[in-house]
Amino acid sequence: MYTVSEVARMSGVTVRTLHHYDEIGLLPPAHIGENRYRYYGREELLRLQQILLHRALGLPLEEISAILDDPDFDRVATLQKHRRKLQTEAEHYADLIRTIDRTIADLKGDDVMSDMDLYSGLVPAEKQAEYEAWLVEKYGPDMAEDIKRSKQVMADWTKGDMEAAMKQLAIAEQGLANAMDRGISAEDSANDPLIEIHRAWVARMWDKPCPPQAYAGLADMYLSHPDFEARYESIAKGFTTYLTDAMKAWAERQG
Amino acid sequence: MYTVSEVARMSGVTVRTLHHYDEIGLLPPAHIGENRYRYYGREELLRLQQILLHRALGLPLEEISAILDDPDFDRVATLQKHRRKLQTEAEHYADLIRTIDRTIADLKGDDVMSDMDLYSGLVPAEKQAEYEAWLVEKYGPDMAEDIKRSKQVMADWTKGDMEAAMKQLAIAEQGLANAMDRGISAEDSANDPLIEIHRAWVARMWDKPCPPQAYAGLADMYLSHPDFEARYESIAKGFTTYLTDAMKAWAERQG
DNA sequence: GTTGACCCTCACGCGACGTGAGCAACTATC
DNA sequence: GATAGTTGCTCACGTCGCGTGAGGGTCAAC
């Protein structure tokens, strides 16, 4: 039998949290002494673990209660539902990152965003649909058609293989940015397998092999084109030159 | 000049939110009419976008206020910082999704997760530091050192390494639990090669050999630490004492 | 002048606890 | 067995970012 503070120490929650969980009936103590002290047993520790797991997954306490108290409750289905929620959240983050990239470009004058596009990714999809419906009303169906079609193209563009490819690219870029943060030189990073991953991504985008010379040429293009610079600088300050240095060092070593 | 509902439609926030942002001084309208209506301009739309970006990162509104009102505020730099934060957030979501996948697999009986794995990436760093400090106090610096190092070792592991290790552990634990179910005594199970497998797993986690004495000491820790107890009891009722008895019997027989 | 969409200001509600306040009870030491 | 320090308890209000009415003024159109 453990007291509140003991359980708190073991599980990492606060005493108040245990009080709260008792209050709402989520985790009543095994016994309550004549002094009104709460005492918890092994059974309660296990239940607390379950609670914390589900809480960590973002489920509200009420739902956790339902899951743990109903033996017939379909945990798998609940978790899958929650997984889908998380997935859309994750995609939402990807949208946000793209919006930030475009915003940075906009602030640098490389791109012009309409008032509406400013909010892309920040706005729930249904709200955007509402807005589009409102546009149809205001400007007539022709203008709305243009807007709609451009979005359709973008939707096709980001789905499927593209998403996987973007993930691959993000892994390579983020990893190399981390290497830069850790003080590893660009020349050393040229040996990092992430460079190979990056080159493989390029080849995949081009749909043809990317030999060392072409890879070095691409580095130059990154340097001379502001869009690319904006993109790489948004990952980390100085990352443009870092990446291109590593790319060129790699190419030199190959041939 | 846009009214509240127009801004709301464009930005996706509610009218109430705009009221709220005015109330707390985060986004005052450009002008207020004689009828007390709020009117917003392009400037305010830009500021709102900044607010939404920061809010999406989980920053409290008060902090957003401070950031945006600072005249030294560099939008591009801030956005770049945010981008990186978003990326780690996105990775956190990916972690959560993986954890859920594994939990689902676990519930379906396809996989066995250790508690440590269960909470992987979900426990705040400071809590873990607290917990480790407490471990030092309770078990002495030696054991805590092992635990700490094992975490470090595990951090370097690939997903495949981890899965292999977890499988190894699961095989040993499940096998011994089955032995217990079949009525085989703990003393007899001490001769089971599964005990050797379990000890090898421990050595692998600690990244150093686990001599009989240390193995017996570990058994005592399992017994005295409720977290471990909870974990083993979740495999089978009474498995904690069964396993520790077998571990100790094995250790005695060795030396 | 009436309708209906829009605007306003209170002001309470929520979810998951944090944070005292004020008091009882246990533990350790002198 | 007195005392001090820790730990426990129960209220009960505070937090954050709004949602959700209630109750009432304003505006454009018919």
JSON list of C-alpha atoms in Angstrom, two decimals, chain A residues 2 6 9-14 42-43 45-46 48-50 52-53 56-58 75-76 79-80 82-83 85-87 89-90 92-94 96-101 103-104 106-108 113-119 122-124 127 130-131 134 138 167 170 173-174 181 230-231 233-237, chain B residues 2 6-14 42 44-46 48-50 52-53 55-57 74-77 79-94 96-101 103-104 107-108 115 118-119 122 127 130-131 134 138 224-227 229-231 233-234 237 240:
[
{"chain": "A", "resi": 2, "resn": "TYR", "atom": "CA", "xyz": [1.33, 3.35, -1.06]},
{"chain": "A", "resi": 6, "resn": "GLU", "atom": "CA", "xyz": [4.71, 7.63, -2.96]},
{"chain": "A", "resi": 9, "resn": "ARG", "atom": "CA", "xyz": [7.02, 9.85, -7.01]},
{"chain": "A", "resi": 10, "resn": "MET", "atom": "CA", "xyz": [6.75, 6.52, -8.77]},
{"chain": "A", "resi": 11, "resn": "SER", "atom": "CA", "xyz": [4.51, 7.64, -11.58]},
{"chain": "A", "resi": 12, "resn": "GLY", "atom": "CA", "xyz": [5.66, 11.20, -12.07]},
{"chain": "A", "resi": 13, "resn": "VAL", "atom": "CA", "xyz": [2.23, 12.74, -11.58]},
{"chain": "A", "resi": 14, "resn": "THR", "atom": "CA", "xyz": [1.50, 15.24, -8.81]},
{"chain": "A", "resi": 42, "resn": "ARG", "atom": "CA", "xyz": [-0.48, -2.71, -7.14]},
{"chain": "A", "resi": 43, "resn": "GLU", "atom": "CA", "xyz": [-3.80, -2.86, -8.94]},
{"chain": "A", "resi": 45, "resn": "LEU", "atom": "CA", "xyz": [-0.51, 1.37, -10.10]},
{"chain": "A", "resi": 46, "resn": "LEU", "atom": "CA", "xyz": [-1.32, -0.73, -13.13]},
{"chain": "A", "resi": 48, "resn": "LEU", "atom": "CA", "xyz": [-2.51, 4.48, -13.43]},
{"chain": "A", "resi": 49, "resn": "GLN", "atom": "CA", "xyz": [-0.06, 3.24, -16.04]},
{"chain": "A", "resi": 50, "resn": "GLN", "atom": "CA", "xyz": [-2.92, 2.60, -18.40]},
{"chain": "A", "resi": 52, "resn": "LEU", "atom": "CA", "xyz": [-1.02, 7.73, -18.32]},
{"chain": "A", "resi": 53, "resn": "LEU", "atom": "CA", "xyz": [-0.55, 5.87, -21.55]},
{"chain": "A", "resi": 56, "resn": "ALA", "atom": "CA", "xyz": [-0.15, 10.66, -23.35]},
{"chain": "A", "resi": 57, "resn": "LEU", "atom": "CA", "xyz": [-1.97, 9.75, -26.52]},
{"chain": "A", "resi": 58, "resn": "GLY", "atom": "CA", "xyz": [-4.16, 12.77, -25.98]},
{"chain": "A", "resi": 75, "resn": "ARG", "atom": "CA", "xyz": [-9.59, -0.39, -27.33]},
{"chain": "A", "resi": 76, "resn": "VAL", "atom": "CA", "xyz": [-8.23, -1.10, -30.75]},
{"chain": "A", "resi": 79, "resn": "LEU", "atom": "CA", "xyz": [-6.88, 3.83, -30.65]},
{"chain": "A", "resi": 80, "resn": "GLN", "atom": "CA", "xyz": [-7.34, 3.60, -34.39]},
{"chain": "A", "resi": 82, "resn": "HIS", "atom": "CA", "xyz": [-7.33, 8.43, -32.28]},
{"chain": "A", "resi": 83, "resn": "ARG", "atom": "CA", "xyz": [-4.55, 7.48, -34.64]},
{"chain": "A", "resi": 85, "resn": "LYS", "atom": "CA", "xyz": [-6.94, 12.13, -35.52]},
{"chain": "A", "resi": 86, "resn": "LEU", "atom": "CA", "xyz": [-3.22, 12.31, -34.90]},
{"chain": "A", "resi": 87, "resn": "GLN", "atom": "CA", "xyz": [-2.48, 11.64, -38.55]},
{"chain": "A", "resi": 89, "resn": "GLU", "atom": "CA", "xyz": [-2.89, 16.64, -37.06]},
{"chain": "A", "resi": 90, "resn": "ALA", "atom": "CA", "xyz": [0.48, 15.57, -38.44]},
{"chain": "A", "resi": 92, "resn": "HIS", "atom": "CA", "xyz": [-1.78, 19.76, -40.62]},
{"chain": "A", "resi": 93, "resn": "TYR", "atom": "CA", "xyz": [1.75, 20.36, -39.37]},
{"chain": "A", "resi": 94, "resn": "ALA", "atom": "CA", "xyz": [3.16, 19.59, -42.80]},
{"chain": "A", "resi": 96, "resn": "LEU", "atom": "CA", "xyz": [1.90, 24.67, -41.68]},
{"chain": "A", "resi": 97, "resn": "ILE", "atom": "CA", "xyz": [5.52, 24.13, -42.59]},
{"chain": "A", "resi": 98, "resn": "ARG", "atom": "CA", "xyz": [4.75, 24.72, -46.24]},
{"chain": "A", "resi": 99, "resn": "THR", "atom": "CA", "xyz": [2.82, 27.86, -45.37]},
{"chain": "A", "resi": 100, "resn": "ILE", "atom": "CA", "xyz": [5.74, 29.14, -43.35]},
{"chain": "A", "resi": 101, "resn": "ASP", "atom": "CA", "xyz": [8.08, 28.48, -46.27]},
{"chain": "A", "resi": 103, "resn": "THR", "atom": "CA", "xyz": [5.45, 33.22, -45.96]},
{"chain": "A", "resi": 104, "resn": "ILE", "atom": "CA", "xyz": [9.20, 33.56, -45.66]},
{"chain": "A", "resi": 106, "resn": "ASP", "atom": "CA", "xyz": [6.67, 36.35, -49.37]},
{"chain": "A", "resi": 107, "resn": "LEU", "atom": "CA", "xyz": [8.40, 38.49, -46.78]},
{"chain": "A", "resi": 108, "resn": "LYS", "atom": "CA", "xyz": [11.52, 38.37, -48.90]},
{"chain": "A", "resi": 113, "resn": "MET", "atom": "CA", "xyz": [0.42, 35.49, -51.54]},
{"chain": "A", "resi": 114, "resn": "SER", "atom": "CA", "xyz": [-3.17, 36.46, -51.62]},
{"chain": "A", "resi": 115, "resn": "ASP", "atom": "CA", "xyz": [-4.86, 37.23, -48.35]},
{"chain": "A", "resi": 116, "resn": "MET", "atom": "CA", "xyz": [-6.46, 33.84, -48.49]},
{"chain": "A", "resi": 117, "resn": "ASP", "atom": "CA", "xyz": [-3.34, 31.84, -49.19]},
{"chain": "A", "resi": 118, "resn": "LEU", "atom": "CA", "xyz": [-1.78, 33.50, -46.18]},
{"chain": "A", "resi": 119, "resn": "TYR", "atom": "CA", "xyz": [-3.96, 31.27, -44.08]},
{"chain": "A", "resi": 122, "resn": "LEU", "atom": "CA", "xyz": [-3.83, 27.46, -40.54]},
{"chain": "A", "resi": 123, "resn": "VAL", "atom": "CA", "xyz": [-7.45, 27.07, -41.40]},
{"chain": "A", "resi": 124, "resn": "PRO", "atom": "CA", "xyz": [-9.41, 23.85, -41.01]},
{"chain": "A", "resi": 127, "resn": "LYS", "atom": "CA", "xyz": [-13.62, 26.52, -43.15]},
{"chain": "A", "resi": 130, "resn": "GLU", "atom": "CA", "xyz": [-17.00, 27.62, -46.62]},
{"chain": "A", "resi": 131, "resn": "TYR", "atom": "CA", "xyz": [-14.84, 30.46, -47.76]},
{"chain": "A", "resi": 134, "resn": "TRP", "atom": "CA", "xyz": [-18.63, 32.44, -50.24]},
{"chain": "A", "resi": 138, "resn": "LYS", "atom": "CA", "xyz": [-19.30, 37.02, -54.45]},
{"chain": "A", "resi": 167, "resn": "LYS", "atom": "CA", "xyz": [9.34, 12.81, -46.06]},
{"chain": "A", "resi": 170, "resn": "ALA", "atom": "CA", "xyz": [12.83, 16.20, -44.89]},
{"chain": "A", "resi": 173, "resn": "GLU", "atom": "CA", "xyz": [17.64, 17.94, -44.78]},
{"chain": "A", "resi": 174, "resn": "GLN", "atom": "CA", "xyz": [16.76, 17.90, -41.12]},
{"chain": "A", "resi": 181, "resn": "ASP", "atom": "CA", "xyz": [24.09, 22.53, -35.47]},
{"chain": "A", "resi": 230, "resn": "ALA", "atom": "CA", "xyz": [14.73, 30.94, -48.99]},
{"chain": "A", "resi": 231, "resn": "ARG", "atom": "CA", "xyz": [13.78, 27.33, -48.58]},
{"chain": "A", "resi": 233, "resn": "GLU", "atom": "CA", "xyz": [17.58, 29.25, -44.98]},
{"chain": "A", "resi": 234, "resn": "SER", "atom": "CA", "xyz": [14.19, 28.56, -43.47]},
{"chain": "A", "resi": 235, "resn": "ILE", "atom": "CA", "xyz": [15.51, 25.23, -42.26]},
{"chain": "A", "resi": 236, "resn": "ALA", "atom": "CA", "xyz": [18.47, 26.82, -40.54]},
{"chain": "A", "resi": 237, "resn": "LYS", "atom": "CA", "xyz": [20.52, 29.95, -40.94]},
{"chain": "B", "resi": 2, "resn": "TYR", "atom": "CA", "xyz": [-13.00, 44.33, -42.87]},
{"chain": "B", "resi": 6, "resn": "GLU", "atom": "CA", "xyz": [-15.17, 39.08, -42.79]},
{"chain": "B", "resi": 7, "resn": "VAL", "atom": "CA", "xyz": [-11.87, 38.62, -40.99]},
{"chain": "B", "resi": 8, "resn": "ALA", "atom": "CA", "xyz": [-13.28, 35.51, -39.39]},
{"chain": "B", "resi": 9, "resn": "ARG", "atom": "CA", "xyz": [-14.22, 34.07, -42.77]},
{"chain": "B", "resi": 10, "resn": "MET", "atom": "CA", "xyz": [-10.83, 34.84, -44.25]},
{"chain": "B", "resi": 11, "resn": "SER", "atom": "CA", "xyz": [-8.75, 33.64, -41.34]},
{"chain": "B", "resi": 12, "resn": "GLY", "atom": "CA", "xyz": [-10.86, 30.77, -40.10]},
{"chain": "B", "resi": 13, "resn": "VAL", "atom": "CA", "xyz": [-11.05, 32.00, -36.54]},
{"chain": "B", "resi": 14, "resn": "THR", "atom": "CA", "xyz": [-14.38, 32.76, -34.90]},
{"chain": "B", "resi": 42, "resn": "ARG", "atom": "CA", "xyz": [-4.39, 44.54, -44.12]},
{"chain": "B", "resi": 44, "resn": "GLU", "atom": "CA", "xyz": [-4.17, 43.47, -38.84]},
{"chain": "B", "resi": 45, "resn": "LEU", "atom": "CA", "xyz": [-4.58, 40.50, -41.18]},
{"chain": "B", "resi": 46, "resn": "LEU", "atom": "CA", "xyz": [-0.83, 40.10, -41.29]},
{"chain": "B", "resi": 48, "resn": "LEU", "atom": "CA", "xyz": [-3.37, 37.80, -37.19]},
{"chain": "B", "resi": 49, "resn": "GLN", "atom": "CA", "xyz": [-1.44, 35.42, -39.38]},
{"chain": "B", "resi": 50, "resn": "GLN", "atom": "CA", "xyz": [1.59, 35.84, -37.14]},
{"chain": "B", "resi": 52, "resn": "LEU", "atom": "CA", "xyz": [-2.07, 32.05, -35.65]},
{"chain": "B", "resi": 53, "resn": "LEU", "atom": "CA", "xyz": [1.36, 30.77, -36.58]},
{"chain": "B", "resi": 55, "resn": "ARG", "atom": "CA", "xyz": [-0.56, 29.84, -31.59]},
{"chain": "B", "resi": 56, "resn": "ALA", "atom": "CA", "xyz": [-0.27, 26.76, -33.77]},
{"chain": "B", "resi": 57, "resn": "LEU", "atom": "CA", "xyz": [3.07, 26.16, -32.09]},
{"chain": "B", "resi": 74, "resn": "ASP", "atom": "CA", "xyz": [12.59, 39.78, -36.87]},
{"chain": "B", "resi": 75, "resn": "ARG", "atom": "CA", "xyz": [9.74, 38.05, -38.63]},
{"chain": "B", "resi": 76, "resn": "VAL", "atom": "CA", "xyz": [11.84, 35.89, -40.90]},
{"chain": "B", "resi": 77, "resn": "ALA", "atom": "CA", "xyz": [14.10, 34.70, -38.11]},
{"chain": "B", "resi": 79, "resn": "LEU", "atom": "CA", "xyz": [9.41, 32.05, -38.66]},
{"chain": "B", "resi": 80, "resn": "GLN", "atom": "CA", "xyz": [12.53, 30.01, -39.22]},
{"chain": "B", "resi": 81, "resn": "LYS", "atom": "CA", "xyz": [12.69, 29.19, -35.54]},
{"chain": "B", "resi": 82, "resn": "HIS", "atom": "CA", "xyz": [9.03, 28.23, -35.63]},
{"chain": "B", "resi": 83, "resn": "ARG", "atom": "CA", "xyz": [9.56, 26.03, -38.62]},
{"chain": "B", "resi": 84, "resn": "ARG", "atom": "CA", "xyz": [12.12, 24.01, -36.76]},
{"chain": "B", "resi": 85, "resn": "LYS", "atom": "CA", "xyz": [9.84, 23.74, -33.75]},
{"chain": "B", "resi": 86, "resn": "LEU", "atom": "CA", "xyz": [7.05, 22.58, -36.02]},
{"chain": "B", "resi": 87, "resn": "GLN", "atom": "CA", "xyz": [9.29, 19.95, -37.52]},
{"chain": "B", "resi": 88, "resn": "THR", "atom": "CA", "xyz": [10.13, 18.50, -34.12]},
{"chain": "B", "resi": 89, "resn": "GLU", "atom": "CA", "xyz": [6.45, 18.66, -33.20]},
{"chain": "B", "resi": 90, "resn": "ALA", "atom": "CA", "xyz": [5.64, 16.77, -36.36]},
{"chain": "B", "resi": 91, "resn": "GLU", "atom": "CA", "xyz": [8.23, 14.18, -35.41]},
{"chain": "B", "resi": 92, "resn": "HIS", "atom": "CA", "xyz": [6.64, 13.95, -31.99]},
{"chain": "B", "resi": 93, "resn": "TYR", "atom": "CA", "xyz": [3.34, 13.19, -33.66]},
{"chain": "B", "resi": 94, "resn": "ALA", "atom": "CA", "xyz": [5.04, 10.55, -35.75]},
{"chain": "B", "resi": 96, "resn": "LEU", "atom": "CA", "xyz": [2.88, 9.07, -31.03]},
{"chain": "B", "resi": 97, "resn": "ILE", "atom": "CA", "xyz": [1.49, 7.36, -34.11]},
{"chain": "B", "resi": 98, "resn": "ARG", "atom": "CA", "xyz": [4.17, 4.71, -33.95]},
{"chain": "B", "resi": 99, "resn": "THR", "atom": "CA", "xyz": [3.46, 4.19, -30.26]},
{"chain": "B", "resi": 100, "resn": "ILE", "atom": "CA", "xyz": [-0.21, 3.76, -31.02]},
{"chain": "B", "resi": 101, "resn": "ASP", "atom": "CA", "xyz": [0.58, 1.32, -33.81]},
{"chain": "B", "resi": 103, "resn": "THR", "atom": "CA", "xyz": [0.02, -0.49, -28.75]},
{"chain": "B", "resi": 104, "resn": "ILE", "atom": "CA", "xyz": [-2.57, -1.77, -31.19]},
{"chain": "B", "resi": 107, "resn": "LEU", "atom": "CA", "xyz": [-3.40, -5.45, -27.83]},
{"chain": "B", "resi": 108, "resn": "LYS", "atom": "CA", "xyz": [-3.72, -7.83, -30.72]},
{"chain": "B", "resi": 115, "resn": "ASP", "atom": "CA", "xyz": [6.84, -0.13, -20.15]},
{"chain": "B", "resi": 118, "resn": "LEU", "atom": "CA", "xyz": [5.31, 2.33, -23.85]},
{"chain": "B", "resi": 119, "resn": "TYR", "atom": "CA", "xyz": [6.23, 5.75, -22.59]},
{"chain": "B", "resi": 122, "resn": "LEU", "atom": "CA", "xyz": [6.08, 10.82, -23.98]},
{"chain": "B", "resi": 127, "resn": "LYS", "atom": "CA", "xyz": [10.38, 14.22, -14.88]},
{"chain": "B", "resi": 130, "resn": "GLU", "atom": "CA", "xyz": [13.63, 13.59, -11.13]},
{"chain": "B", "resi": 131, "resn": "TYR", "atom": "CA", "xyz": [12.90, 9.94, -11.38]},
{"chain": "B", "resi": 134, "resn": "TRP", "atom": "CA", "xyz": [15.07, 9.27, -6.90]},
{"chain": "B", "resi": 138, "resn": "LYS", "atom": "CA", "xyz": [16.82, 4.51, -3.41]},
{"chain": "B", "resi": 224, "resn": "SER", "atom": "CA", "xyz": [11.21, -3.65, -4.54]},
{"chain": "B", "resi": 225, "resn": "HIS", "atom": "CA", "xyz": [10.30, -1.39, -7.41]},
{"chain": "B", "resi": 226, "resn": "PRO", "atom": "CA", "xyz": [6.56, -1.21, -8.06]},
{"chain": "B", "resi": 227, "resn": "ASP", "atom": "CA", "xyz": [7.04, -0.19, -11.67]},
{"chain": "B", "resi": 229, "resn": "GLU", "atom": "CA", "xyz": [6.28, -5.35, -10.34]},
{"chain": "B", "resi": 230, "resn": "ALA", "atom": "CA", "xyz": [3.41, -3.80, -12.27]},
{"chain": "B", "resi": 231, "resn": "ARG", "atom": "CA", "xyz": [5.09, -4.73, -15.51]},
{"chain": "B", "resi": 233, "resn": "GLU", "atom": "CA", "xyz": [2.29, -8.79, -13.01]},
{"chain": "B", "resi": 234, "resn": "SER", "atom": "CA", "xyz": [0.76, -7.59, -16.24]},
{"chain": "B", "resi": 237, "resn": "LYS", "atom": "CA", "xyz": [-0.27, -12.93, -11.97]},
{"chain": "B", "resi": 240, "resn": "THR", "atom": "CA", "xyz": [7.17, -11.18, -10.47]}
]
